[in-house]
Amino acid sequence: MSLPALRRLADGTVKQVGPLTGTRVWTVPGRAHRPLAAPRDAPRELEPGEHTRLCAFCQDRYLETTPEKARLVGPDFTRVDRVPARALHESVAEFRRFGNLFEIVSAEYWRTNHAFTLPDDVVAWADQYLSDPAGRAHVQRLAAIRAASSNAPVELRAAAQDLVGGSHDVIVARRHVRDDATSDDDLVSSGMLTPDEHAAYMAFAVDSMREIAAAQPYAAYVSVFQNWLRPAGASFEHLHKQLVAIDEYGPQTERELALLQIDRRLYQHAVADLSVREGLIVAATDGAVAFAGVGHRYPAFEVYSTAPANHPADHSPREQRAVSDLVHALHAATGVLVPTNEEWHYRPAPAAAPMPWRIVLKWRVSNPAGFEGGTKVYVNTIDPWTLRQRVVAELHRLRAEDRIAVAVRIGDECGPADARLHYAD
C-alpha cells in the first residue's frame, strides 16, 4: 500500500513517510512546544584563562590531538599545512584538521583489507615529525594512549605513520566557549560563528573531503557529519566536524541510487515539489534552498544546493557559500543548547546517477524507545509545518539583529523558483 508523504488526520495527528527513506513518522497533538534544550548540569563559573583549556580540542591543548594536517589562521583564514609539534603554539588556529585518535575506520582496516600502503610523502612527513624531539614526544604520548586502549604493542614509526596517514579526520573550531564567557555553558555552536567564519569552516571541510578521497584510493565515499552536544553523540562540547572514508556507499545512498534509476529527478519530484505544495520552504539563497523535512525521526531541515554540480568539491566558492549561509542560519535559529546532527549527502564519485548535495540538520530532542523499536513507527514531536513556522519567526529575529547573512530570504519571501533543483540538468 502506497501512503501519502504527509497528511493530517481529523484529531490533528500528522502522519509522514520519508520520500527518500520510507521511514514512517507520527506527530501527535500537544507535544510540539516542549523545551528543546537537553537537560544539563548547573553552569559552572570559569576560572581566569580556563576558556582556552576546557577540553582536548581547545587551543592551549594542541598536543593532546594527533599531528596537525592543516590549519586556518588569521582574519583571512590562511591555510597552513603540516604544522610541526614545536610550532603548534606559534599561531592560533581558527580551524584545525587532524586525524581522529580513535578512528571509526582505522588505518589497520585499510592495510589489512585492501593492502593499502601510504604514499611516500606521508611516510616522509611521519619520519620528519619523529626527527624533531617535540614531535617524537608527541607521538610517544599518543601511541601509549592507543596501545593502552587496544592492549597491543605499538612500534613508534608505525604509530606515527598511522597517526598522520589515517582516513578519519576531525576539523575543530577555535572556541569552546565565547571569548567573553563567564560560565561553561557559554558554548560556541555553528550558529554562534559569523557567516564568514562558517563559510571558511565549510570550505575547509569540502577541501578536506576531497583530499581524503584522493589519499585513500579504496574509499567509495567520505562521510561528513557534525555531532553537537553529548545527546547527539559528541565526545566533547567543542564545535567540530568529522570526515570518515568508507569502502561502500551505505544503504541509504544505495537506496537513493536505485530510486534514481526510476526517476532521474527524484529529489525535485519527491522533496522539492512536495515542499512547495505543502508550504515547507523555510529559507533560500541564490544557490540553495532549505525545507522543513518530511519523514524524519527527529525534527529536521534539509538544505539543498540548487547548483548543477553534484559533489561539494565541484561547487564554486559562491555556490558553497550559498549552502553555508543557509546551514549557518538554521544552526543560529536552532540555538546553542539544542543537540543536533548535521549530515552531508552527495553523489559518490563512482556513481553515474545525478544526485544533489544536501545537508540535513536534525534536532535530537527525543529518544526512540520501545514503541518505535517494536513498530518501526517513530514519534517526532514537531510536525513539518510547525517546525517551519517556529524557525521562520526566529530567522526574522536573527536577521533584524544582523546575526545571519543578508543573502538569506526567509519564509514567504521565497517562491517555487527557489525550489528548482538543477543537479540533473
Short mmCIF file of C-alpha atoms in Angstrom, two decimals:
data_model
loop_
_atom_site.label_atom_id
_atom_site.label_comp_id
_atom_site.label_asym_id
_atom_site.label_seq_id
_atom_site.Cartn_x
_atom_site.Cartn_y
_atom_site.Cartn_z
CA MET A 1 0.00 0.00 0.00
CA SER A 2 1.37 3.38 -1.03
CA LEU A 3 0.90 6.03 1.66
CA PRO A 4 0.99 9.80 1.09
CA ALA A 5 4.17 11.50 2.27
CA LEU A 6 2.29 13.93 4.52
CA ARG A 7 -1.24 14.04 5.89
CA ARG A 8 -3.08 15.45 8.88
CA LEU A 9 -5.85 13.37 10.48
CA ALA A 10 -9.07 14.70 11.96
CA ASP A 11 -7.72 14.76 15.53
CA GLY A 12 -4.61 16.71 14.46
CA THR A 13 -2.21 13.77 14.29
CA VAL A 14 0.27 14.22 11.42
CA LYS A 15 1.49 11.11 9.63
CA GLN A 16 4.59 11.23 7.46
CA VAL A 17 6.50 8.88 5.18
CA GLY A 18 10.08 9.83 4.28
CA PRO A 19 10.16 10.34 0.49
CA LEU A 20 13.72 9.01 0.27
CA THR A 21 13.81 6.60 3.21
CA GLY A 22 10.28 5.20 3.58
CA THR A 23 10.51 5.90 7.33
CA ARG A 24 7.07 6.27 8.96
CA VAL A 25 6.68 9.09 11.46
CA TRP A 26 3.76 10.32 13.54
CA THR A 27 3.37 13.62 15.32
CA VAL A 28 0.60 13.65 17.91
CA PRO A 29 -1.04 16.91 19.05
CA GLY A 30 0.19 18.80 22.07
CA ARG A 31 3.88 17.88 22.07
CA ALA A 32 5.40 20.48 19.74
CA HIS A 33 6.07 23.21 22.28
CA ARG A 34 8.08 21.26 24.82
CA PRO A 35 11.54 22.71 25.67
CA LEU A 36 14.18 21.70 23.14
CA ALA A 37 17.34 22.13 25.21
CA ALA A 38 18.71 18.90 26.67
CA PRO A 39 19.00 18.63 30.47
CA ARG A 40 22.38 19.86 31.69
CA ASP A 41 24.30 20.19 34.91
CA ALA A 42 24.17 23.59 36.55
CA PRO A 43 26.51 26.05 34.77
CA ARG A 44 29.94 26.30 36.33
CA GLU A 45 31.75 29.61 36.64
CA LEU A 46 35.02 29.64 34.71
CA GLU A 47 38.38 30.42 36.26
CA PRO A 48 40.52 33.12 34.58
CA GLY A 49 42.02 31.70 31.35
CA GLU A 50 40.08 28.46 31.60
CA HIS A 51 38.06 29.12 28.45
CA THR A 52 41.03 28.07 26.27
CA ARG A 53 41.74 24.76 28.03
CA LEU A 54 38.34 23.19 28.74
CA CYS A 55 38.86 20.08 26.59
CA ALA A 56 41.42 18.34 24.39
CA PHE A 57 40.21 20.36 21.37
CA CYS A 58 40.98 23.73 22.99
CA GLN A 59 43.82 25.96 21.81
CA ASP A 60 46.00 25.53 24.92
CA ARG A 61 45.92 21.74 24.47
CA TYR A 62 47.02 21.23 20.86
CA LEU A 63 49.40 18.41 21.84
CA GLU A 64 46.52 16.25 23.06
CA THR A 65 45.36 15.68 19.48
CA THR A 66 47.16 13.91 16.67
CA PRO A 67 49.68 15.66 14.38
CA GLU A 68 48.01 18.52 12.63
CA LYS A 69 47.32 18.11 8.90
CA ALA A 70 46.26 21.71 8.28
CA ARG A 71 45.01 24.86 9.99
CA LEU A 72 43.37 28.14 9.00
CA VAL A 73 44.83 31.24 10.64
CA GLY A 74 44.07 34.94 10.78
CA PRO A 75 41.10 37.00 9.60
CA ASP A 76 41.59 35.80 6.02
CA PHE A 77 41.68 32.11 7.09
CA THR A 78 45.06 31.47 5.51
CA ARG A 79 45.83 27.77 5.25
CA VAL A 80 49.00 26.33 6.80
CA ASP A 81 49.76 22.63 6.27
CA ARG A 82 51.52 20.06 8.49
CA VAL A 83 52.47 22.28 11.42
CA PRO A 84 55.40 20.75 13.40
CA ALA A 85 54.79 19.97 17.08
CA ARG A 86 57.30 22.63 18.18
CA ALA A 87 55.41 25.30 16.18
CA LEU A 88 51.84 24.46 17.18
CA HIS A 89 51.54 27.43 19.54
CA GLU A 90 53.28 29.96 17.30
CA SER A 91 49.91 30.86 15.78
CA VAL A 92 46.28 30.48 16.78
CA ALA A 93 44.21 28.23 14.54
CA GLU A 94 40.71 29.44 13.74
CA PHE A 95 40.09 25.92 12.44
CA ARG A 96 42.42 22.93 12.53
CA ARG A 97 42.32 19.47 10.94
CA PHE A 98 43.91 16.33 12.37
CA GLY A 99 43.32 12.59 12.46
CA ASN A 100 40.87 11.14 14.96
CA LEU A 101 42.83 9.38 17.70
CA PHE A 102 40.15 6.67 17.86
CA GLU A 103 39.10 6.12 14.26
CA ILE A 104 35.82 4.57 13.14
CA VAL A 105 37.63 3.03 10.16
CA SER A 106 41.24 2.57 11.18
CA ALA A 107 44.48 2.65 9.23
CA GLU A 108 44.79 -1.05 10.05
CA TYR A 109 41.44 -1.67 8.32
CA TRP A 110 42.70 -0.25 5.02
CA ARG A 111 46.05 -2.01 5.35
CA THR A 112 44.60 -5.43 6.14
CA ASN A 113 41.51 -5.48 3.95
CA HIS A 114 42.82 -3.54 0.94
CA ALA A 115 46.62 -3.90 1.14
CA PHE A 116 46.80 -0.11 1.25
CA THR A 117 50.22 1.47 1.62
CA LEU A 118 50.85 5.10 2.49
CA PRO A 119 52.15 7.47 -0.19
CA ASP A 120 55.84 8.34 0.05
CA ASP A 121 55.18 11.95 1.03
CA VAL A 122 53.09 10.87 4.04
CA VAL A 123 55.79 8.42 5.17
CA ALA A 124 58.35 11.23 4.81
CA TRP A 125 56.16 13.56 6.86
CA ALA A 126 55.87 10.95 9.64
CA ASP A 127 59.64 10.49 9.68
CA GLN A 128 60.22 14.24 9.72
CA TYR A 129 57.77 14.63 12.60
CA LEU A 130 59.63 11.98 14.61
CA SER A 131 63.01 13.59 13.87
CA ASP A 132 62.03 16.62 15.99
CA PRO A 133 62.23 15.89 19.74
CA ALA A 134 58.93 17.70 20.33
CA GLY A 135 57.26 15.65 17.60
CA ARG A 136 58.75 12.41 18.87
CA ALA A 137 57.50 13.09 22.41
CA HIS A 138 54.07 13.96 20.99
CA VAL A 139 53.82 10.69 19.05
CA GLN A 140 55.07 8.67 22.04
CA ARG A 141 52.28 10.04 24.25
CA LEU A 142 49.59 9.36 21.68
CA ALA A 143 50.94 5.92 20.83
CA ALA A 144 50.84 4.99 24.51
CA ILE A 145 47.16 6.03 24.69
CA ARG A 146 46.32 3.91 21.63
CA ALA A 147 48.33 0.96 22.96
CA ALA A 148 46.54 1.11 26.32
CA SER A 149 43.13 1.08 24.63
CA SER A 150 43.97 -1.90 22.40
CA ASN A 151 46.34 -3.83 24.68
CA ALA A 152 48.68 -4.17 21.71
CA PRO A 153 52.31 -3.07 21.48
CA VAL A 154 52.98 -0.26 19.02
CA GLU A 155 56.22 0.44 17.14
CA LEU A 156 56.86 4.19 17.15
CA ARG A 157 57.48 4.71 13.42
CA ALA A 158 54.42 2.66 12.50
CA ALA A 159 52.39 4.62 15.08
CA ALA A 160 53.49 7.93 13.57
CA GLN A 161 52.50 6.80 10.10
CA ASP A 162 49.06 5.71 11.28
CA LEU A 163 48.54 8.98 13.17
CA VAL A 164 49.27 11.15 10.14
CA GLY A 165 48.04 8.84 7.38
CA GLY A 166 44.59 7.80 8.56
CA SER A 167 41.34 8.49 6.70
CA HIS A 168 39.18 9.67 9.62
CA ASP A 169 39.80 13.36 10.28
CA VAL A 170 38.40 15.97 12.64
CA ILE A 171 38.00 19.69 11.91
CA VAL A 172 37.86 21.76 15.10
CA ALA A 173 36.88 25.40 15.58
CA ARG A 174 38.97 27.65 17.81
CA ARG A 175 36.48 28.47 20.54
CA HIS A 176 34.94 26.06 23.01
CA VAL A 177 33.08 28.90 24.68
CA ARG A 178 32.73 32.56 23.76
CA ASP A 179 35.80 34.73 24.19
CA ASP A 180 33.89 36.67 26.86
CA ALA A 181 32.45 33.53 28.51
CA THR A 182 31.89 33.54 32.25
CA SER A 183 30.47 30.00 32.58
CA ASP A 184 30.94 26.66 30.85
CA ASP A 185 27.56 26.81 29.11
CA ASP A 186 28.51 29.90 27.06
CA LEU A 187 29.23 27.49 24.22
CA VAL A 188 30.08 28.31 20.61
CA SER A 189 27.93 26.28 18.23
CA SER A 190 27.87 26.60 14.43
CA GLY A 191 25.20 29.26 14.77
CA MET A 192 27.45 31.33 17.03
CA LEU A 193 30.05 31.69 14.27
CA THR A 194 29.80 34.66 11.96
CA PRO A 195 28.61 33.87 8.43
CA ASP A 196 32.19 34.38 7.19
CA GLU A 197 33.61 32.03 9.84
CA HIS A 198 31.03 29.40 8.98
CA ALA A 199 31.81 29.72 5.27
CA ALA A 200 35.52 29.14 5.99
CA TYR A 201 34.64 26.16 8.19
CA MET A 202 32.51 24.61 5.47
CA ALA A 203 35.02 25.30 2.68
CA PHE A 204 37.76 23.71 4.82
CA ALA A 205 35.55 20.61 5.21
CA VAL A 206 34.93 20.44 1.45
CA ASP A 207 38.65 20.70 0.69
CA SER A 208 39.39 18.07 3.33
CA MET A 209 36.88 15.55 1.99
CA ARG A 210 38.39 15.89 -1.48
CA GLU A 211 41.90 15.36 -0.08
CA ILE A 212 40.85 12.32 1.97
CA ALA A 213 39.22 10.73 -1.08
CA ALA A 214 42.34 11.38 -3.17
CA ALA A 215 44.63 9.93 -0.49
CA GLN A 216 42.56 6.78 0.05
CA PRO A 217 42.04 5.10 -3.35
CA TYR A 218 39.91 2.32 -1.86
CA ALA A 219 37.34 4.72 -0.44
CA ALA A 220 33.94 4.70 -2.14
CA TYR A 221 32.60 7.56 -0.04
CA VAL A 222 33.66 10.11 2.58
CA SER A 223 31.03 10.55 5.28
CA VAL A 224 30.87 14.12 6.62
CA PHE A 225 28.93 14.85 9.79
CA GLN A 226 28.77 17.02 12.88
CA ASN A 227 27.51 15.93 16.29
CA TRP A 228 26.71 18.83 18.60
CA LEU A 229 26.38 18.13 22.34
CA ARG A 230 26.54 14.78 24.06
CA PRO A 231 22.90 13.68 23.48
CA ALA A 232 23.72 13.89 19.74
CA GLY A 233 26.85 11.75 20.10
CA ALA A 234 29.59 14.35 20.68
CA SER A 235 32.51 13.33 22.87
CA PHE A 236 33.38 16.99 23.53
CA GLU A 237 31.11 20.03 23.70
CA HIS A 238 33.52 21.79 21.36
CA LEU A 239 32.45 22.54 17.79
CA HIS A 240 33.89 20.05 15.31
CA LYS A 241 33.12 18.10 12.14
CA GLN A 242 34.24 14.58 11.31
CA LEU A 243 35.15 13.11 7.93
CA VAL A 244 35.38 9.33 7.56
CA ALA A 245 36.38 7.42 4.43
CA ILE A 246 34.47 4.16 3.94
CA ASP A 247 34.69 1.45 1.28
CA GLU A 248 30.99 1.31 0.46
CA TYR A 249 28.20 3.82 -0.07
CA GLY A 250 25.94 2.72 2.77
CA PRO A 251 22.34 1.50 2.44
CA GLN A 252 20.70 4.94 2.26
CA THR A 253 22.79 6.10 -0.67
CA GLU A 254 22.29 2.71 -2.33
CA ARG A 255 18.52 3.08 -1.88
CA GLU A 256 18.56 6.54 -3.46
CA LEU A 257 20.66 5.36 -6.39
CA ALA A 258 18.09 2.62 -7.02
CA LEU A 259 15.24 5.15 -6.91
CA LEU A 260 17.13 7.36 -9.34
CA GLN A 261 17.02 4.57 -11.89
CA ILE A 262 13.25 5.04 -11.92
CA ASP A 263 13.15 8.83 -11.65
CA ARG A 264 16.24 10.85 -12.54
CA ARG A 265 14.63 13.95 -11.00
CA LEU A 266 13.73 12.14 -7.78
CA TYR A 267 14.74 14.94 -5.42
CA GLN A 268 12.83 17.56 -7.38
CA HIS A 269 9.65 15.49 -7.56
CA ALA A 270 9.70 13.75 -4.16
CA VAL A 271 11.19 16.51 -1.98
CA ALA A 272 11.26 19.96 -3.55
CA ASP A 273 7.84 19.83 -5.25
CA LEU A 274 6.29 18.33 -2.11
CA SER A 275 7.76 21.17 -0.05
CA VAL A 276 6.32 23.78 -2.41
CA ARG A 277 2.86 22.19 -2.35
CA GLU A 278 2.81 21.91 1.43
CA GLY A 279 4.33 25.31 2.15
CA LEU A 280 7.51 23.92 3.73
CA ILE A 281 10.17 26.21 2.26
CA VAL A 282 11.99 27.74 5.24
CA ALA A 283 14.59 29.93 3.55
CA ALA A 284 16.65 30.29 0.40
CA THR A 285 19.70 31.94 -1.10
CA ASP A 286 20.80 32.34 -4.69
CA GLY A 287 22.09 28.79 -4.91
CA ALA A 288 20.44 26.84 -2.12
CA VAL A 289 17.06 26.19 -0.50
CA ALA A 290 16.03 24.91 2.93
CA PHE A 291 12.92 22.82 3.61
CA ALA A 292 11.27 21.58 6.78
CA GLY A 293 11.93 17.88 6.33
CA VAL A 294 9.24 15.22 5.93
CA GLY A 295 9.53 11.70 7.37
CA HIS A 296 12.46 12.17 9.74
CA ARG A 297 12.68 10.54 13.17
CA TYR A 298 13.61 13.93 14.62
CA PRO A 299 12.62 17.48 13.63
CA ALA A 300 14.87 18.10 10.64
CA PHE A 301 15.77 20.63 7.98
CA GLU A 302 17.05 19.75 4.53
CA VAL A 303 19.32 22.23 2.75
CA TYR A 304 19.69 21.51 -0.97
CA SER A 305 22.20 23.08 -3.30
CA THR A 306 20.36 24.23 -6.40
CA ALA A 307 23.59 24.27 -8.43
CA PRO A 308 24.18 21.87 -11.34
CA ALA A 309 27.21 20.37 -9.57
CA ASN A 310 26.68 17.14 -7.61
CA HIS A 311 29.81 16.81 -5.45
CA PRO A 312 30.58 19.52 -2.88
CA ALA A 313 34.12 19.88 -4.25
CA ASP A 314 32.71 20.67 -7.70
CA HIS A 315 30.81 23.67 -6.38
CA SER A 316 32.30 27.12 -6.92
CA PRO A 317 33.12 29.24 -3.85
CA ARG A 318 29.91 31.20 -4.46
CA GLU A 319 27.85 28.00 -4.67
CA GLN A 320 29.45 26.67 -1.49
CA ARG A 321 28.72 29.96 0.25
CA ALA A 322 25.05 29.78 -0.76
CA VAL A 323 24.76 26.44 1.08
CA SER A 324 26.86 27.63 4.02
CA ASP A 325 24.73 30.71 4.68
CA LEU A 326 21.56 28.62 4.94
CA VAL A 327 23.13 25.96 7.16
CA HIS A 328 24.57 28.66 9.40
CA ALA A 329 21.22 30.46 9.65
CA LEU A 330 19.44 27.24 10.64
CA HIS A 331 22.05 26.49 13.31
CA ALA A 332 21.64 30.03 14.64
CA ALA A 333 17.86 29.61 14.74
CA THR A 334 18.26 26.25 16.49
CA GLY A 335 20.20 27.72 19.39
CA VAL A 336 23.31 26.70 21.31
CA LEU A 337 21.79 24.23 23.77
CA VAL A 338 19.81 22.03 21.35
CA PRO A 339 21.61 18.75 20.48
CA THR A 340 21.94 18.38 16.71
CA ASN A 341 23.34 16.17 13.99
CA GLU A 342 24.48 17.66 10.70
CA GLU A 343 24.73 15.10 7.90
CA TRP A 344 26.10 15.66 4.40
CA HIS A 345 24.72 13.74 1.40
CA TYR A 346 26.06 13.89 -2.15
CA ARG A 347 26.76 11.77 -5.23
CA PRO A 348 29.61 9.32 -4.70
CA ALA A 349 32.31 9.85 -7.31
CA PRO A 350 31.95 6.36 -8.88
CA ALA A 351 28.14 6.64 -9.21
CA ALA A 352 26.66 7.59 -12.57
CA ALA A 353 23.24 8.84 -11.48
CA PRO A 354 22.88 12.56 -10.69
CA MET A 355 22.42 13.43 -7.03
CA PRO A 356 22.37 16.88 -5.41
CA TRP A 357 24.49 17.98 -2.48
CA ARG A 358 22.22 18.29 0.53
CA ILE A 359 22.80 18.79 4.23
CA VAL A 360 20.31 17.52 6.81
CA LEU A 361 20.19 19.20 10.22
CA LYS A 362 18.39 17.14 12.87
CA TRP A 363 17.26 18.26 16.32
CA ARG A 364 17.97 15.37 18.69
CA VAL A 365 15.19 16.30 21.11
CA SER A 366 13.67 12.86 21.75
CA ASN A 367 14.81 9.28 22.29
CA PRO A 368 13.25 6.45 20.27
CA ALA A 369 12.11 3.76 22.69
CA GLY A 370 10.08 0.56 22.87
CA PHE A 371 7.17 1.78 20.77
CA GLU A 372 9.46 2.79 17.91
CA GLY A 373 11.55 -0.36 18.18
CA GLY A 374 8.53 -2.62 18.06
CA THR A 375 6.51 -0.88 15.35
CA LYS A 376 9.15 0.99 13.33
CA VAL A 377 6.78 3.94 13.53
CA TYR A 378 8.66 6.89 15.00
CA VAL A 379 7.19 9.66 17.12
CA ASN A 380 8.51 13.07 16.08
CA THR A 381 7.38 15.78 18.47
CA ILE A 382 7.19 18.60 15.88
CA ASP A 383 5.42 18.29 12.54
CA PRO A 384 7.00 19.97 9.46
CA TRP A 385 4.52 22.86 9.32
CA THR A 386 5.03 23.75 12.97
CA LEU A 387 8.78 23.37 12.58
CA ARG A 388 8.78 25.80 9.65
CA GLN A 389 6.64 28.31 11.50
CA ARG A 390 8.83 28.20 14.57
CA VAL A 391 12.11 28.66 12.71
CA VAL A 392 10.89 31.27 10.23
CA ALA A 393 9.96 33.51 13.15
CA GLU A 394 13.39 33.01 14.71
CA LEU A 395 15.17 33.71 11.42
CA HIS A 396 13.38 37.04 11.09
CA ARG A 397 14.54 37.96 14.60
CA LEU A 398 18.13 36.95 13.84
CA ARG A 399 18.17 38.93 10.61
CA ALA A 400 16.97 42.03 12.45
CA GLU A 401 19.96 41.59 14.76
CA ASP A 402 22.40 41.08 11.81
CA ARG A 403 23.19 37.57 13.06
CA ILE A 404 22.73 35.79 9.73
CA ALA A 405 23.82 36.52 6.16
CA VAL A 406 21.91 39.24 4.36
CA ALA A 407 21.63 36.92 1.35
CA VAL A 408 19.12 34.69 3.18
CA ARG A 409 15.49 35.02 2.10
CA ILE A 410 13.03 33.81 4.72
CA GLY A 411 9.65 32.07 4.63
CA ASP A 412 7.14 33.75 2.34
CA GLU A 413 9.93 35.76 0.71
CA CYS A 414 10.74 32.51 -1.10
CA GLY A 415 8.81 31.09 -4.03
CA PRO A 416 8.63 27.97 -6.24
CA ALA A 417 11.58 29.17 -8.33
CA ASP A 418 13.80 28.92 -5.25
CA ALA A 419 12.99 25.20 -5.06
CA ARG A 420 14.11 24.43 -8.62
CA LEU A 421 16.98 21.92 -8.36
CA HIS A 422 19.47 21.81 -11.25
CA TYR A 423 21.52 18.75 -10.28
CA ALA A 424 20.14 16.68 -13.19
CA ASP A 425 20.08 19.38 -15.88
#
